[in-house]
Tab-separated table of C-alpha atoms in Angstrom:
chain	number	residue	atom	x	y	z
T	1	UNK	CA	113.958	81.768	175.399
T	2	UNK	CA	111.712	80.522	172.673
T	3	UNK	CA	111.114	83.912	170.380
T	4	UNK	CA	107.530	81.907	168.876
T	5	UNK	CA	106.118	80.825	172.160
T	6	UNK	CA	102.647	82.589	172.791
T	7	UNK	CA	104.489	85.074	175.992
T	8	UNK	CA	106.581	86.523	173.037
T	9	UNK	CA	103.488	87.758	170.597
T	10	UNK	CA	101.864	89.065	173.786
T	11	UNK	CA	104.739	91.174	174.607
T	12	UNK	CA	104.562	92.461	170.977
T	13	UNK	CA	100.757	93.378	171.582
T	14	UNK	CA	101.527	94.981	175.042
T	15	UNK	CA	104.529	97.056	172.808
T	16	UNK	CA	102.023	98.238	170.401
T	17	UNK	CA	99.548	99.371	173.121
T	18	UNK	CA	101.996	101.476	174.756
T	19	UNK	CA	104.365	103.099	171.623
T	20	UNK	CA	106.073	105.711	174.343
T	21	UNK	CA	107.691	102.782	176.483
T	22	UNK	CA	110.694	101.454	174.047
T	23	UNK	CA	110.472	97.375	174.319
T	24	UNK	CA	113.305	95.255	173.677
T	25	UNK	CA	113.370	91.373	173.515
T	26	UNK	CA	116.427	89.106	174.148
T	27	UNK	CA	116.905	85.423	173.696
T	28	UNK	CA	120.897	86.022	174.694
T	29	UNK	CA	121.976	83.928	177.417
T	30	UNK	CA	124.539	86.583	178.097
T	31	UNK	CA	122.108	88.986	178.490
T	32	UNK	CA	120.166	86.995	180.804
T	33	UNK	CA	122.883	86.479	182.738
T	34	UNK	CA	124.005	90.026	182.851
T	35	UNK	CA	120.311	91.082	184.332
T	36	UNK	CA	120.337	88.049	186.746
T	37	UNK	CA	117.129	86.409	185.127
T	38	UNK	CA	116.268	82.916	185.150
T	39	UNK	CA	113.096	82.551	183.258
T	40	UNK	CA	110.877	84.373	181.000
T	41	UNK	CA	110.741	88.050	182.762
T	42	UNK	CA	109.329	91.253	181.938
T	43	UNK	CA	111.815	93.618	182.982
T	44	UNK	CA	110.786	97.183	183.555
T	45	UNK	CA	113.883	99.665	183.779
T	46	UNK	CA	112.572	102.999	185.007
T	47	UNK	CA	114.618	105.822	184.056
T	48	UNK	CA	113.929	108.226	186.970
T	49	UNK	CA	114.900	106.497	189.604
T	50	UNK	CA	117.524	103.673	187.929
T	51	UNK	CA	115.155	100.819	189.579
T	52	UNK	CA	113.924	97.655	187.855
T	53	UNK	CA	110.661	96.056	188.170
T	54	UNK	CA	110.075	92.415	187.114
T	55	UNK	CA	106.926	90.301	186.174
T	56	UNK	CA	107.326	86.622	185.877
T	57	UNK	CA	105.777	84.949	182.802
T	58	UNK	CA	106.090	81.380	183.778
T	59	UNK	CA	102.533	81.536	184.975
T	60	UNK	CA	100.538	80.830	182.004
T	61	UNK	CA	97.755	83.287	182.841
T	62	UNK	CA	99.932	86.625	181.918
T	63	UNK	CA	98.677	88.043	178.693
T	64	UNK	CA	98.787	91.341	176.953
T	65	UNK	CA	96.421	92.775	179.447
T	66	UNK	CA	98.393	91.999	182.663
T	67	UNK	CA	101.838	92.996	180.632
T	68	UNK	CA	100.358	96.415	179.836
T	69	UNK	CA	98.879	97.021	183.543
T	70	UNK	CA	102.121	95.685	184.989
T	71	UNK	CA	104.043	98.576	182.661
T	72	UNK	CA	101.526	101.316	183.663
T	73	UNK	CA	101.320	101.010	186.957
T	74	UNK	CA	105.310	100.558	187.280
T	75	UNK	CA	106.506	103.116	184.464
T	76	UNK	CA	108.097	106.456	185.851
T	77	UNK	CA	109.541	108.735	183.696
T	78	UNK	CA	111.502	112.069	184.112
T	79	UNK	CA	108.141	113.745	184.672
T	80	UNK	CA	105.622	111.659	185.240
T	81	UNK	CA	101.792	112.340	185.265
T	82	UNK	CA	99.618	111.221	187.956
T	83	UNK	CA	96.653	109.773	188.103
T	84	UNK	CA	95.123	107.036	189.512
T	85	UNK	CA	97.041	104.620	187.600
T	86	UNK	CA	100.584	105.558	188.022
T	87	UNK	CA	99.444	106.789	191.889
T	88	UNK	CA	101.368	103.158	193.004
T	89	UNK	CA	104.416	103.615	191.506
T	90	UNK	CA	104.809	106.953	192.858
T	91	UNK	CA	104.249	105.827	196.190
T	92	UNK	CA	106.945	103.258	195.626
T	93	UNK	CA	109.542	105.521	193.771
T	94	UNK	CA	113.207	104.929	195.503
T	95	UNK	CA	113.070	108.694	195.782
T	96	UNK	CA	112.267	110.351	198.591
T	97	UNK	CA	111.680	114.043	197.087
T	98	UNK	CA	109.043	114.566	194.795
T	99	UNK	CA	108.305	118.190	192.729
T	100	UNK	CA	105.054	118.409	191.624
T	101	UNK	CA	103.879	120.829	189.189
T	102	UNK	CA	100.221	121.665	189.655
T	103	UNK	CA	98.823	123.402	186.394
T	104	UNK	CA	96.048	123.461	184.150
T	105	UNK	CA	96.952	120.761	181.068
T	106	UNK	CA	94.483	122.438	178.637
T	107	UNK	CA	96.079	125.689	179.032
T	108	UNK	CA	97.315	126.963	175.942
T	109	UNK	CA	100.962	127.263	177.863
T	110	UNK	CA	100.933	123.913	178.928
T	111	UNK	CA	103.668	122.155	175.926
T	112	UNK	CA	105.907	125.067	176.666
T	113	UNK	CA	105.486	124.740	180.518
T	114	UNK	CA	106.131	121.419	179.710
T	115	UNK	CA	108.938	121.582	177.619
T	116	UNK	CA	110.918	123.437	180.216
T	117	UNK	CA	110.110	120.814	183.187
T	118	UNK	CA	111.264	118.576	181.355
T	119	UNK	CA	114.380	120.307	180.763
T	120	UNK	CA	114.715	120.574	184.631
T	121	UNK	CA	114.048	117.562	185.622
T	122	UNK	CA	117.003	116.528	183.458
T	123	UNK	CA	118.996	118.114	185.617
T	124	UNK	CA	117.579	116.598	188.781
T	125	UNK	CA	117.364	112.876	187.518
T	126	UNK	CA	118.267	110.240	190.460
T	127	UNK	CA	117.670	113.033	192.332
T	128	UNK	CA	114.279	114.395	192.566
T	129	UNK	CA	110.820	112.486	191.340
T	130	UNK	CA	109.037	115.078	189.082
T	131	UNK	CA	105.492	114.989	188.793
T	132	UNK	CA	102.658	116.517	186.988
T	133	UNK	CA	99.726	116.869	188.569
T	134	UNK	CA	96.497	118.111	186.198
T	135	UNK	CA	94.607	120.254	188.191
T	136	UNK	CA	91.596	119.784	185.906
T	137	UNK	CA	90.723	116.024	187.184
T	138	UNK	CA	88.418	115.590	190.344
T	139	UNK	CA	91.088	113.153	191.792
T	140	UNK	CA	93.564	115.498	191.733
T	141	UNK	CA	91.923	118.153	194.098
T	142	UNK	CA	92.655	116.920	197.270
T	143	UNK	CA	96.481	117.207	196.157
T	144	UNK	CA	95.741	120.819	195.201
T	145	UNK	CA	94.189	121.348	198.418
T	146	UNK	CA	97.032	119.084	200.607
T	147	UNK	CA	99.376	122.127	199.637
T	148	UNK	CA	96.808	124.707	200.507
T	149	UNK	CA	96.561	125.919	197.432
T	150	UNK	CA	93.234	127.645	194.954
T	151	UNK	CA	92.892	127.184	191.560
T	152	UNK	CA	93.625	130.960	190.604
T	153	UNK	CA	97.340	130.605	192.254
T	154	UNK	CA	98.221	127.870	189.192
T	155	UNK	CA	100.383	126.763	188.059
T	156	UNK	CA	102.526	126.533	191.004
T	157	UNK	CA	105.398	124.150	191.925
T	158	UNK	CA	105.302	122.184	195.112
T	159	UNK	CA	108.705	120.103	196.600
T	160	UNK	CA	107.475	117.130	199.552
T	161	UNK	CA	109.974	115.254	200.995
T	162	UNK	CA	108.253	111.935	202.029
T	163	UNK	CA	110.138	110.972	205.141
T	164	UNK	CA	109.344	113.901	206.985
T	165	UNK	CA	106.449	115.629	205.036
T	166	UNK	CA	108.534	118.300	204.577
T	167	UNK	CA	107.469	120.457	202.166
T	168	UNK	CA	107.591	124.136	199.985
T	169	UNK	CA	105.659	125.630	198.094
T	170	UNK	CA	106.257	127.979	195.024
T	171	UNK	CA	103.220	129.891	192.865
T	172	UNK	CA	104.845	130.617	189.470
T	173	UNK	CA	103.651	132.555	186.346
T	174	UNK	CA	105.764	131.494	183.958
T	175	UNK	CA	107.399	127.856	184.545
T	176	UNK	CA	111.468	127.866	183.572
T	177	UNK	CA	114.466	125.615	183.725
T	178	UNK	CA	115.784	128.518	186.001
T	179	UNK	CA	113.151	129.116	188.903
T	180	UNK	CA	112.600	124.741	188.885
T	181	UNK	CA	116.563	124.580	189.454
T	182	UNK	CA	116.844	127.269	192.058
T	183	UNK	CA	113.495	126.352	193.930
T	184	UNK	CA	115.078	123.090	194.193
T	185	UNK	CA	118.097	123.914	194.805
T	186	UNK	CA	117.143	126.241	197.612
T	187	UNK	CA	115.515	122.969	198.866
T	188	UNK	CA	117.577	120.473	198.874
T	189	UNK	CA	119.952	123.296	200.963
């Protein structure tokens, strides 16, 4: 409520540290109303899975640093990388299906590939939690491995549906908006 208080210029740092997140800031009290908040909030609105994520900044110990961390850990996009730092807010996606693509991010394919994933998961959004796994990093093998795959079958496209572990498994050579949509499609059927 007070755009010069000290919370407000760490929010600004936190916004320059992460330029692909858009930031907003609102003083409104209709706005505040409209979003149910009460005091200062950071409120993360993630557009995969229409859920919101808040961090309280009453406590005078939230800086830049926790702002940022909060944001990274809680950010999902339409396709979102994983890694160990965005590992906990897949786990806690509303979403119950997840599509991975498994591939090889220094491949000279890879912005086309992911270009066209993108494209899907467009199609998909609200619907189905699309990853990217890179199956260059070490932490990423036992995910490789969970859907019994090798390296020489990437890129490949695996669907897991988290109450039941269900799960499918597609090896691909070229990734497109049409093979995503029907491999899901044929899953979700």
């Amino acid at each position: 409520q007070e755009p010069e208080s000290p919370e407000v210029s760490q929010f600004g740092v936190a916004a320059g540290r992460i330029p692909e997140v858009p930031f907003g800031l609102s003083t409104s009290p209709a706005v505040m109303s409209h979003y149910g908040v009460t005091a200062n909030t950071v409120a993360l609105f993630r557009r995969v899975d229409n859920d919101r994520r808040d961090l309280d900044m009453s406590s005078k110990d939230v800086d830049a640093e926790k702002m940022t961390h909060f944001i990274r850990m809680n950010e999902l996009r339409l396709v979102t990388e994983y890694n160990p730092v965005t590992a906990i807010g897949v786990m806690q996606s509303s979403l119950q299906l997840h599509l991975l693509l498994i591939t090889d991010k220094m491949s000279p394919k890879h912005p086309e590939q992911m270009h066209r994933y993108r494209a899907a998961a467009e199609l998909f959004k609200g619907k189905i939690f699309f990853i990217l796994v890179d199956s260059n990093l070490k932490s990423n093998e036992r995910i490789v491995s969970f859907f019994k795959l090798k390296k020489s079958q990437l890129p490949a496209l695996a669907i897991f549906h988290t109450p039941d572990e269900e799960q499918d498994v597609l090896t691909l050579d070229e990734v497109s908006v049409e093979r995503v949509q029907d491999f899901c499609n044929r899953f979700l059927q």
